[in-house]
Coordinates of C-alpha atoms and ligand atoms in Angstrom, one line a residue:
M156 CA -118.8 -37.4 -11.1
S157 CA -115.3 -36.2 -10.3
K158 CA -114.4 -35.5 -6.6
P159 CA -114.6 -31.9 -5.4
P160 CA -111.0 -30.5 -5.4
F161 CA -110.8 -30.0 -1.6
M162 CA -111.2 -33.8 -1.1
T163 CA -108.2 -34.6 -3.3
N164 CA -106.2 -31.8 -1.6
R165 CA -107.1 -33.0 1.8
R166 CA -106.2 -36.6 1.1
Q167 CA -102.8 -35.6 -0.3
V168 CA -102.2 -33.4 2.7
I169 CA -103.1 -36.2 5.2
I170 CA -100.9 -38.8 3.4
G171 CA -98.1 -36.3 3.2
G172 CA -98.4 -35.4 6.9
L173 CA -98.4 -39.1 7.9
S174 CA -95.4 -40.1 5.9
A175 CA -93.4 -37.1 7.2
A176 CA -94.4 -37.9 10.7
L177 CA -93.1 -41.4 10.3
I178 CA -89.8 -40.2 8.9
A179 CA -89.3 -37.4 11.3
G180 CA -90.6 -39.4 14.3
C181 CA -93.0 -36.6 15.3
A182 CA -96.5 -35.5 14.4
P183 CA -96.8 -32.5 12.0
R184 CA -97.9 -29.4 13.7
N185 CA -100.3 -28.6 11.0
A186 CA -101.0 -30.1 7.6
R187 CA -100.3 -28.0 4.6
S188 CA -100.6 -28.4 0.8
V189 CA -97.5 -28.9 -1.3
T190 CA -95.9 -25.5 -2.2
E191 CA -94.4 -25.4 -5.7
T192 CA -91.4 -23.3 -6.7
D193 CA -88.7 -23.5 -9.4
V194 CA -85.7 -24.5 -7.3
L195 CA -85.3 -25.7 -3.7
V196 CA -81.9 -25.1 -2.2
I197 CA -81.3 -27.3 0.8
G198 CA -78.7 -25.9 3.3
G199 CA -78.2 -22.2 4.1
G200 CA -74.4 -22.2 4.3
I201 CA -72.4 -20.1 1.8
A202 CA -72.9 -22.7 -1.0
G203 CA -76.6 -22.6 -0.6
I204 CA -76.8 -18.8 -0.3
S205 CA -74.6 -18.4 -3.3
A206 CA -76.8 -20.7 -5.5
A207 CA -79.9 -18.9 -4.4
L208 CA -78.5 -15.4 -5.1
R209 CA -77.4 -16.4 -8.6
L210 CA -80.7 -18.0 -9.5
E211 CA -82.7 -15.1 -8.1
A212 CA -80.6 -12.7 -10.2
E213 CA -81.8 -14.7 -13.2
G214 CA -85.5 -14.3 -12.2
V215 CA -85.8 -17.9 -11.0
N216 CA -88.1 -18.6 -8.0
V217 CA -86.0 -20.1 -5.2
Q218 CA -86.7 -21.3 -1.7
L219 CA -83.7 -21.7 0.6
I220 CA -84.3 -24.2 3.4
E221 CA -82.0 -24.3 6.4
A222 CA -82.3 -26.8 9.3
D223 CA -80.6 -24.6 11.9
K224 CA -82.1 -21.5 13.5
Q225 CA -79.7 -19.3 11.6
L226 CA -78.0 -19.3 8.2
G227 CA -74.3 -19.8 7.8
G228 CA -73.5 -23.5 8.6
R229 CA -69.8 -23.6 9.0
C230 CA -69.7 -19.8 9.3
F231 CA -70.8 -19.6 12.9
T232 CA -69.8 -17.0 15.5
L233 CA -70.3 -17.7 19.2
R234 CA -71.7 -14.5 20.6
T235 CA -71.2 -14.2 24.4
A236 CA -71.1 -11.5 27.0
D237 CA -67.3 -11.9 27.0
G238 CA -66.9 -11.4 23.2
T239 CA -67.5 -13.0 19.8
F240 CA -65.6 -16.2 18.8
D241 CA -65.5 -17.5 15.3
C242 CA -66.0 -21.3 15.5
G243 CA -65.8 -22.0 11.8
A244 CA -64.5 -19.9 9.0
S245 CA -62.9 -16.7 10.1
T246 CA -60.7 -15.6 7.3
V247 CA -61.5 -14.4 3.7
G248 CA -58.5 -15.2 1.5
P249 CA -56.9 -13.0 -1.2
N250 CA -58.2 -15.0 -4.2
Y251 CA -61.8 -15.2 -3.0
G252 CA -63.4 -13.4 -6.0
N253 CA -67.0 -14.5 -5.4
I254 CA -67.0 -13.9 -1.7
L255 CA -65.3 -10.5 -2.1
S256 CA -67.9 -9.5 -4.6
Y257 CA -70.9 -10.5 -2.3
A258 CA -69.1 -8.8 0.6
H259 CA -68.7 -5.6 -1.4
E260 CA -72.3 -5.6 -2.4
A261 CA -73.6 -6.3 1.1
D262 CA -71.1 -3.8 2.7
V263 CA -69.5 -6.4 5.0
P264 CA -67.2 -4.8 7.6
F265 CA -63.8 -6.3 6.9
I266 CA -61.0 -5.9 9.4
A267 CA -57.3 -7.0 9.3
P268 CA -56.9 -10.4 11.1
P269 CA -55.8 -10.0 14.7
G270 CA -52.1 -10.4 15.4
K271 CA -51.3 -13.9 16.6
E272 CA -48.8 -14.6 19.4
K273 CA -46.0 -17.0 18.6
F274 CA -46.2 -20.5 20.0
S275 CA -44.3 -22.0 22.9
Y276 CA -44.0 -25.8 22.9
H277 CA -44.9 -28.6 25.3
I278 CA -43.5 -31.6 23.4
N279 CA -41.9 -34.8 24.5
G280 CA -42.5 -33.8 28.1
E281 CA -40.5 -30.5 27.9
F282 CA -41.7 -26.9 27.9
V283 CA -39.7 -25.0 25.3
H284 CA -39.4 -21.4 24.1
P285 CA -39.5 -21.1 20.2
D286 CA -36.0 -19.5 20.2
A287 CA -34.7 -22.6 21.9
W288 CA -36.6 -25.1 19.7
E289 CA -33.9 -25.9 17.2
T290 CA -31.3 -27.0 19.8
S291 CA -33.7 -28.3 22.4
T292 CA -33.6 -32.0 23.5
A293 CA -37.4 -32.0 23.0
N294 CA -36.7 -31.5 19.3
R295 CA -36.4 -35.0 17.9
L296 CA -36.6 -34.0 14.3
V297 CA -33.9 -34.9 11.8
G298 CA -31.6 -32.8 9.6
S299 CA -33.1 -29.7 8.1
E300 CA -36.5 -30.4 9.7
R301 CA -35.0 -29.4 13.1
G302 CA -35.0 -25.7 12.1
I303 CA -38.7 -25.7 11.3
L304 CA -41.1 -24.8 14.1
P305 CA -43.6 -27.6 14.8
E306 CA -46.8 -25.8 13.7
Q307 CA -45.1 -24.8 10.5
L308 CA -43.9 -28.2 9.4
E309 CA -46.9 -29.4 7.4
F310 CA -47.0 -26.8 4.6
P311 CA -43.3 -26.8 3.6
V312 CA -43.0 -30.6 4.0
V313 CA -46.0 -31.2 1.7
M314 CA -45.1 -28.4 -0.7
K315 CA -41.5 -29.7 -1.0
N316 CA -42.9 -33.0 -2.1
N317 CA -45.9 -31.6 -4.0
K318 CA -46.0 -33.1 -7.5
I319 CA -48.9 -30.9 -8.7
Q320 CA -47.7 -28.5 -11.4
D321 CA -51.1 -27.3 -12.5
V322 CA -53.7 -27.4 -9.8
T323 CA -56.5 -27.3 -12.4
N324 CA -55.3 -30.7 -13.6
W325 CA -54.7 -32.1 -10.1
N326 CA -56.5 -35.4 -10.8
S327 CA -54.9 -36.4 -14.1
E328 CA -54.1 -40.1 -14.6
E329 CA -50.5 -39.4 -13.7
M330 CA -51.3 -37.5 -10.5
L331 CA -53.7 -40.3 -9.4
N332 CA -50.5 -42.3 -8.7
Y333 CA -50.2 -40.1 -5.6
D334 CA -53.7 -41.1 -4.3
I335 CA -51.9 -43.1 -1.5
A336 CA -51.6 -42.6 2.2
L337 CA -49.9 -39.2 3.1
D338 CA -47.7 -40.7 5.8
R339 CA -46.4 -43.4 3.5
Y340 CA -45.8 -40.9 0.7
L341 CA -43.9 -38.5 2.9
K342 CA -41.9 -41.3 4.6
E343 CA -40.8 -42.6 1.2
N344 CA -39.6 -39.1 0.5
G345 CA -37.4 -38.9 3.6
V346 CA -39.6 -37.2 6.1
S347 CA -38.9 -38.5 9.6
D348 CA -41.3 -40.3 11.9
E349 CA -41.1 -37.5 14.4
A350 CA -42.0 -34.9 11.7
L351 CA -45.0 -37.1 10.7
R352 CA -46.1 -37.2 14.4
L353 CA -45.8 -33.5 14.8
I354 CA -47.6 -32.8 11.5
D355 CA -50.4 -35.0 12.7
L356 CA -50.9 -32.6 15.7
T357 CA -51.8 -29.6 13.6
S358 CA -53.1 -31.2 10.4
N359 CA -56.8 -30.8 9.6
T360 CA -57.1 -34.6 8.9
M361 CA -58.2 -37.7 10.7
G362 CA -54.6 -38.9 10.7
L363 CA -52.0 -38.9 7.9
G364 CA -52.6 -42.6 7.2
Q365 CA -56.3 -41.8 6.6
T366 CA -55.5 -39.0 4.1
S367 CA -54.7 -39.2 0.4
A368 CA -51.4 -37.5 -0.3
L369 CA -52.9 -36.2 -3.5
F370 CA -55.7 -34.6 -1.6
Q371 CA -53.4 -32.7 0.7
M372 CA -51.2 -31.7 -2.3
R373 CA -54.3 -30.3 -3.9
E374 CA -55.2 -28.4 -0.7
F375 CA -51.9 -26.7 -0.4
A376 CA -51.4 -26.1 -4.2
G377 CA -54.9 -24.5 -4.1
I378 CA -54.1 -22.0 -1.3
D379 CA -50.6 -21.2 -2.4
T380 CA -51.1 -17.5 -2.9
P381 CA -49.2 -16.0 -5.8
K382 CA -46.0 -14.4 -4.4
K383 CA -45.1 -10.8 -4.9
G384 CA -43.2 -10.5 -8.2
D385 CA -45.0 -13.5 -9.8
K386 CA -46.7 -12.6 -13.1
V387 CA -50.0 -14.1 -11.9
R388 CA -49.9 -12.1 -8.7
E389 CA -49.4 -8.9 -10.7
V390 CA -52.5 -9.8 -12.8
Y391 CA -54.4 -10.6 -9.7
D392 CA -53.5 -7.4 -7.9
A393 CA -54.4 -5.3 -11.0
A394 CA -57.9 -6.9 -11.1
N395 CA -58.6 -7.0 -7.4
G396 CA -56.4 -4.6 -5.5
P397 CA -53.5 -5.8 -3.3
A398 CA -54.1 -9.3 -2.1
G399 CA -54.9 -9.5 1.6
F400 CA -56.6 -11.6 4.2
Y401 CA -59.6 -10.3 6.1
N402 CA -61.6 -11.1 9.1
V403 CA -65.1 -9.7 9.7
K404 CA -65.9 -7.2 12.5
G405 CA -68.4 -9.0 14.7
G406 CA -67.4 -12.4 13.3
M407 CA -68.1 -14.4 10.2
L408 CA -71.8 -14.7 11.1
T409 CA -72.1 -11.0 10.5
M410 CA -70.9 -11.5 6.9
I411 CA -73.5 -14.2 6.4
E412 CA -76.2 -12.0 7.9
R413 CA -75.3 -9.1 5.6
I414 CA -75.0 -11.3 2.5
A415 CA -78.4 -12.9 3.3
T416 CA -80.0 -9.4 3.1
L417 CA -79.4 -9.7 -0.7
L418 CA -81.8 -12.6 -0.9
K419 CA -85.3 -11.7 -2.3
T420 CA -87.1 -14.6 -0.7
E421 CA -87.0 -15.1 3.0
P422 CA -85.2 -18.4 3.8
M423 CA -87.0 -21.0 5.8
L424 CA -85.2 -21.7 9.1
G425 CA -85.2 -24.3 11.8
D426 CA -87.1 -27.0 9.9
P427 CA -84.7 -29.7 8.6
V428 CA -85.4 -31.6 5.4
V429 CA -86.0 -35.3 6.3
A430 CA -86.9 -36.8 3.0
I431 CA -86.3 -36.1 -0.7
D432 CA -88.5 -37.8 -3.4
V433 CA -86.9 -37.5 -6.9
E434 CA -89.2 -37.7 -9.9
K435 CA -88.6 -37.5 -13.6
D436 CA -89.6 -33.9 -13.9
G437 CA -88.9 -32.6 -10.4
A438 CA -88.5 -33.4 -6.8
T439 CA -90.4 -33.1 -3.5
V440 CA -88.9 -32.5 -0.1
T441 CA -90.5 -33.2 3.2
M442 CA -89.4 -31.3 6.3
A443 CA -89.5 -32.4 9.9
S444 CA -92.7 -30.3 10.5
G445 CA -94.5 -32.2 7.8
T446 CA -94.3 -29.3 5.3
K447 CA -93.8 -30.5 1.7
M448 CA -92.4 -28.5 -1.1
R449 CA -91.9 -29.4 -4.8
A450 CA -89.6 -27.9 -7.4
K451 CA -88.3 -28.6 -10.9
S452 CA -84.9 -29.2 -9.3
I453 CA -83.2 -29.4 -6.0
I454 CA -79.7 -28.1 -5.1
C455 CA -78.7 -29.9 -2.0
T456 CA -75.7 -28.5 -0.1
V457 CA -76.0 -30.6 3.0
P458 CA -72.7 -32.3 3.9
Y459 CA -72.7 -36.0 3.1
S460 CA -72.1 -36.7 6.8
V461 CA -75.7 -35.5 7.3
L462 CA -77.2 -36.4 3.9
R463 CA -76.8 -40.1 4.6
S464 CA -79.5 -39.9 7.2
I465 CA -82.0 -38.1 4.9
A466 CA -84.3 -40.5 3.1
I467 CA -83.9 -40.2 -0.7
T468 CA -86.5 -42.0 -2.8
P469 CA -85.7 -43.9 -5.0
A470 CA -82.6 -44.7 -2.9
P471 CA -79.3 -44.1 -4.7
T472 CA -77.2 -47.2 -5.5
G473 CA -73.7 -48.0 -6.6
P474 CA -70.9 -45.4 -6.4
K475 CA -73.2 -42.4 -5.7
K476 CA -74.6 -44.2 -2.6
A477 CA -71.0 -45.2 -1.6
A478 CA -69.9 -41.6 -1.8
I479 CA -72.8 -40.4 0.3
D480 CA -72.4 -43.2 2.9
N481 CA -68.6 -43.3 3.2
A482 CA -67.4 -39.7 2.7
L483 CA -65.0 -39.0 5.5
Y484 CA -65.2 -35.7 7.5
T485 CA -62.5 -34.3 9.7
L486 CA -63.3 -33.2 13.3
T487 CA -62.5 -29.9 14.9
T488 CA -63.4 -28.8 18.5
H489 CA -62.6 -25.5 20.1
V490 CA -62.5 -24.4 23.7
F491 CA -62.3 -20.6 24.2
F492 CA -60.7 -18.8 27.1
I493 CA -60.0 -15.3 28.2
P494 CA -56.7 -14.6 30.0
T495 CA -57.4 -12.9 33.3
K496 CA -53.7 -12.4 34.0
P497 CA -50.7 -12.1 31.6
Y498 CA -49.4 -15.6 32.3
W499 CA -46.9 -15.3 29.5
E500 CA -45.1 -12.6 31.4
D501 CA -44.7 -14.9 34.4
D502 CA -43.0 -17.7 32.4
G503 CA -41.5 -15.5 29.7
H504 CA -42.8 -17.7 26.9
P505 CA -45.2 -16.7 24.1
A506 CA -48.9 -17.0 25.0
G507 CA -49.7 -19.5 22.3
L508 CA -48.9 -23.2 22.8
V509 CA -48.4 -26.3 20.6
S510 CA -48.4 -29.6 22.5
D511 CA -48.4 -33.3 21.9
D512 CA -51.1 -33.6 24.5
V513 CA -54.8 -33.9 23.6
I514 CA -54.8 -30.1 23.9
E515 CA -53.0 -29.7 20.6
R516 CA -52.9 -26.0 20.1
V517 CA -53.6 -22.8 21.9
M518 CA -54.0 -19.8 19.5
A519 CA -53.5 -16.5 21.3
N520 CA -55.3 -13.8 19.5
H521 CA -54.6 -10.0 19.9
D522 CA -57.1 -7.2 20.1
E523 CA -56.6 -4.1 18.0
N524 CA -54.2 -2.7 20.6
G525 CA -51.9 -5.7 20.3
K526 CA -53.0 -7.2 23.6
V527 CA -53.6 -10.9 23.9
S528 CA -57.4 -10.9 24.4
W529 CA -58.6 -14.5 23.8
L530 CA -57.3 -18.0 23.5
D531 CA -58.6 -20.6 21.1
V532 CA -57.8 -24.2 22.1
W533 CA -58.1 -25.8 18.7
M534 CA -58.1 -29.6 18.4
N535 CA -58.4 -31.6 15.2
G536 CA -58.9 -35.2 14.3
T537 CA -58.6 -37.8 17.0
A538 CA -58.0 -35.2 19.7
A539 CA -61.3 -33.6 18.7
A540 CA -63.0 -37.0 18.8
T541 CA -61.8 -37.4 22.4
M542 CA -63.3 -34.1 23.4
D543 CA -66.5 -34.8 21.5
S544 CA -67.6 -37.5 24.0
M545 CA -67.9 -34.7 26.6
T546 CA -70.4 -32.0 27.4
E547 CA -69.4 -28.3 26.9
Q548 CA -68.8 -27.9 30.7
E549 CA -66.7 -31.0 30.7
M550 CA -64.7 -29.9 27.7
M551 CA -63.9 -26.5 29.4
A552 CA -62.9 -28.1 32.7
F553 CA -60.8 -30.8 30.9
A554 CA -59.0 -28.2 28.7
Q555 CA -58.3 -25.9 31.7
A556 CA -56.9 -28.7 33.8
R557 CA -54.6 -30.0 31.0
L558 CA -53.3 -26.5 30.3
E559 CA -52.6 -25.7 33.9
K560 CA -50.7 -28.9 34.3
M561 CA -48.6 -28.3 31.2
R562 CA -48.1 -24.6 31.9
P563 CA -48.3 -23.8 35.6
S564 CA -48.4 -20.0 34.9
M565 CA -51.9 -20.5 33.5
K566 CA -53.2 -21.5 36.9
G567 CA -55.8 -18.9 38.0
A568 CA -55.0 -16.9 34.8
I569 CA -57.5 -18.2 32.3
M570 CA -61.3 -18.2 32.3
P571 CA -63.2 -20.6 30.1
V572 CA -66.0 -18.9 28.1
G573 CA -67.3 -21.6 25.8
A574 CA -66.7 -24.6 23.7
Y575 CA -67.8 -25.7 20.2
S576 CA -67.6 -29.0 18.4
W577 CA -68.2 -29.4 14.7
G578 CA -68.5 -33.1 15.2
Q579 CA -71.4 -32.5 17.6
N580 CA -73.2 -30.1 15.3
K581 CA -75.9 -32.5 14.0
F582 CA -76.4 -30.5 10.8
V583 CA -72.8 -30.5 9.8
K584 CA -71.1 -33.4 11.6
G585 CA -67.5 -32.4 10.9
N586 CA -65.1 -29.7 9.8
K587 CA -64.6 -30.7 6.1
Y588 CA -64.7 -33.5 3.6
I589 CA -61.4 -35.2 3.2
M590 CA -60.2 -37.9 0.8
R591 CA -58.9 -41.2 2.1
P592 CA -56.2 -43.0 0.0
G593 CA -58.0 -44.1 -3.1
D594 CA -60.9 -41.7 -2.8
A595 CA -59.5 -39.3 -5.4
R596 CA -59.9 -42.0 -8.0
D597 CA -63.0 -43.8 -6.8
M598 CA -65.1 -41.3 -4.8
Y599 CA -64.2 -37.8 -6.1
P600 CA -66.0 -38.2 -9.5
W601 CA -69.2 -39.1 -7.7
L602 CA -69.3 -36.3 -5.1
A603 CA -70.8 -33.6 -7.4
E604 CA -72.6 -36.1 -9.7
P605 CA -76.3 -35.3 -9.8
Y606 CA -78.9 -38.0 -9.0
M607 CA -81.6 -38.6 -11.6
D608 CA -80.8 -35.1 -13.1
R609 CA -83.2 -33.3 -10.8
L610 CA -81.3 -33.7 -7.4
R611 CA -78.1 -31.8 -7.7
F612 CA -75.3 -31.3 -5.2
A613 CA -73.2 -28.4 -4.1
G614 CA -71.2 -27.6 -1.0
E615 CA -67.5 -27.8 -0.1
H616 CA -67.5 -31.5 -0.5
T617 CA -68.2 -31.2 -4.2
R618 CA -65.5 -28.6 -4.8
D619 CA -62.7 -28.8 -7.3
Y620 CA -59.4 -27.3 -6.1
E621 CA -60.5 -24.0 -4.7
A622 CA -60.2 -23.4 -1.0
G623 CA -62.6 -22.8 1.9
L624 CA -65.5 -20.4 1.6
E625 CA -64.7 -19.5 -2.0
A626 CA -64.8 -23.2 -3.0
A627 CA -68.2 -23.6 -1.4
A628 CA -69.6 -20.5 -3.0
T629 CA -68.2 -21.6 -6.4
S630 CA -70.0 -24.9 -6.1
G631 CA -73.3 -23.2 -5.5
L632 CA -72.8 -21.0 -8.6
R633 CA -71.9 -24.1 -10.6
E634 CA -75.2 -25.8 -9.8
A635 CA -77.2 -22.6 -10.3
M636 CA -75.7 -22.3 -13.8
A637 CA -76.4 -26.0 -14.5
Y638 CA -80.1 -25.4 -13.6
L639 CA -80.2 -22.4 -16.0
D640 CA -78.7 -24.5 -18.7
L641 CA -80.9 -27.6 -18.2
F642 CA -84.3 -26.7 -16.8
A643 CA -85.0 -23.0 -16.9
Ligands
LIG1418 C1 -63.1 -24.8 12.1 C2 -63.3 -24.3 10.7 C3 -62.5 -23.2 10.2 C4 -62.6 -22.8 8.9 N1 -61.8 -21.7 8.5 C5 -62.0 -21.2 7.3 C6 -61.4 -20.0 7.0 O1 -60.8 -19.3 7.8 N2 -61.6 -19.5 5.7 C7 -62.3 -20.2 4.8 O2 -62.3 -19.8 3.6 N3 -62.9 -21.4 5.1 C8 -62.8 -21.9 6.3 N4 -63.5 -23.0 6.7 C9 -64.2 -23.7 5.6 C10 -65.6 -23.1 5.4 O3 -66.2 -22.7 6.6 C11 -66.5 -24.1 4.6 O4 -65.8 -24.6 3.5 C12 -67.8 -23.5 4.1 O5 -68.4 -22.7 5.1 C13 -68.7 -24.6 3.8 O6 -69.9 -24.1 3.2 P1 -71.1 -25.1 2.7 O7 -72.2 -24.2 2.3 O8 -70.5 -26.0 1.7 O9 -71.4 -26.0 4.0 P2 -72.1 -25.6 5.4 O10 -71.7 -24.2 5.8 O11 -71.9 -26.7 6.3 O12 -73.7 -25.5 5.0 C14 -74.5 -26.6 4.9 C15 -75.8 -26.2 5.6 O13 -76.8 -27.3 5.4 C16 -77.6 -27.3 6.6 N5 -78.3 -28.5 6.7 C17 -77.8 -29.7 7.2 N6 -78.8 -30.6 7.2 C18 -79.9 -30.0 6.7 C19 -81.2 -30.5 6.5 N7 -81.6 -31.7 6.8 N8 -82.1 -29.6 6.0 C20 -81.8 -28.3 5.7 N9 -80.5 -27.8 5.9 C21 -79.6 -28.7 6.4 C22 -76.6 -27.0 7.7 O14 -77.2 -26.5 8.9 C23 -75.7 -26.0 7.1 O15 -76.1 -24.6 7.3 C24 -63.4 -23.4 8.0 C25 -64.3 -24.5 8.4 C26 -64.2 -24.9 9.8 C27 -65.1 -26.0 10.2

């Protein structure tokens, strides 16, 4: 006699609950049966949302699963009584076709980016006005470099030496010759040590020696907006309207919240995926609560910095495992301040600051009346790593003390309102994926490579040459289309 169905179900549920509890290190709140759907999308950043929207539009049943208590991932806005502060993406670029089309459909309130105050400098122990930079003794740059302001060095220096002619073919065999350390490459091309040091201050890398020159060439070739008068720019403008950059009223999280209203199925929030079991004809995920879900395919958009601690069975091996385990992520940490007095009027220098201190940059943002309304102390790379060993309160106190020391007019004139570290965000663990020397050849081909067909990968780390939000959205669409081709 066969067993009554409830016994089989119950046994499955108990085994499922136990294994999840072991993996998650906690007991499941309640045992549930395995829910089935067509596609599970893991990660509710713009890549995951984009994949889910595309699949739903094709009539596919999709469940989006997000670990955090809100969607958005690296689109996160700190909302405080003193204002809203974008901690991740803040700007939509002129060639963001997919993002602009979601935004249009979801009626996202775009605004022009706030004016930014120029920077003053605290470099080589001197406090310098930008007008005096070129001739200042603090300026130890060489030749034509001397006339370039420190925060503007990286783009022209890399673009001057950028060998990429056609960004769609950035990793051709010939271009892979430039998959070498960025500092070495620039030095060989006559860039001074001081320029390299200053570029390191503002560069979104973990150090120029840890960065593939080819990767950074791709980054800048990809965001080099067609100039007015270029044929491609005319074609672009005709299709999209005049190219522009936009921020979102209320912050980038508002854009995500609006776009998420286009989803047909309610996303699951606040319950991280802790295990993925891949089978020949589908895959099952286990969440921290013990909930299990099965689908024909999974689109996983979780950054590899986090995916490496999710149990995948059978465990990947070889270059796919190496890519998941070793992908390098840059770090970014912000401390936000509100100016309580116009300290820039006291010392006669612009409100922004670039320094060779741990406090690398202070971006001074304007409100719509042109008044400096908030300051974003933005640290990348090793400076961010230094901050990341601190609590939020410690970060704010540390940043305030350093600023007041470098710039005495700030004493009693700035109020800290919050801090945010992407390295400390346990569901992202970094700002973005970056290629080390050699990774364009050895790791890049494996980033987007599916695992056993059914476990597929999207997210900014799997992108080609596109930039930022658009790249992440495009990667989600790529995997949605792959599902439709292969399994629908
Ligand atoms: C400081 C900063 C500034 C930026 N500025 C810009 C800008 O101005 N313009 C621009 O275009 N781009 C910008 N970017 C880049 C842009 O934000 C990212 O490329 C994009 O948001 C990445 O989207 P994603 O979906 O690939 O990843 P994410 O947004 O990181 O999404 C991944 C999601 O997976 C979730 N997750 C993780 N683990 C689990 C788990 N176990 N279970 C379920 N879910 C999980 C995470 O919580 C997260 O929501 C910026 C990024 C940063 C950090």
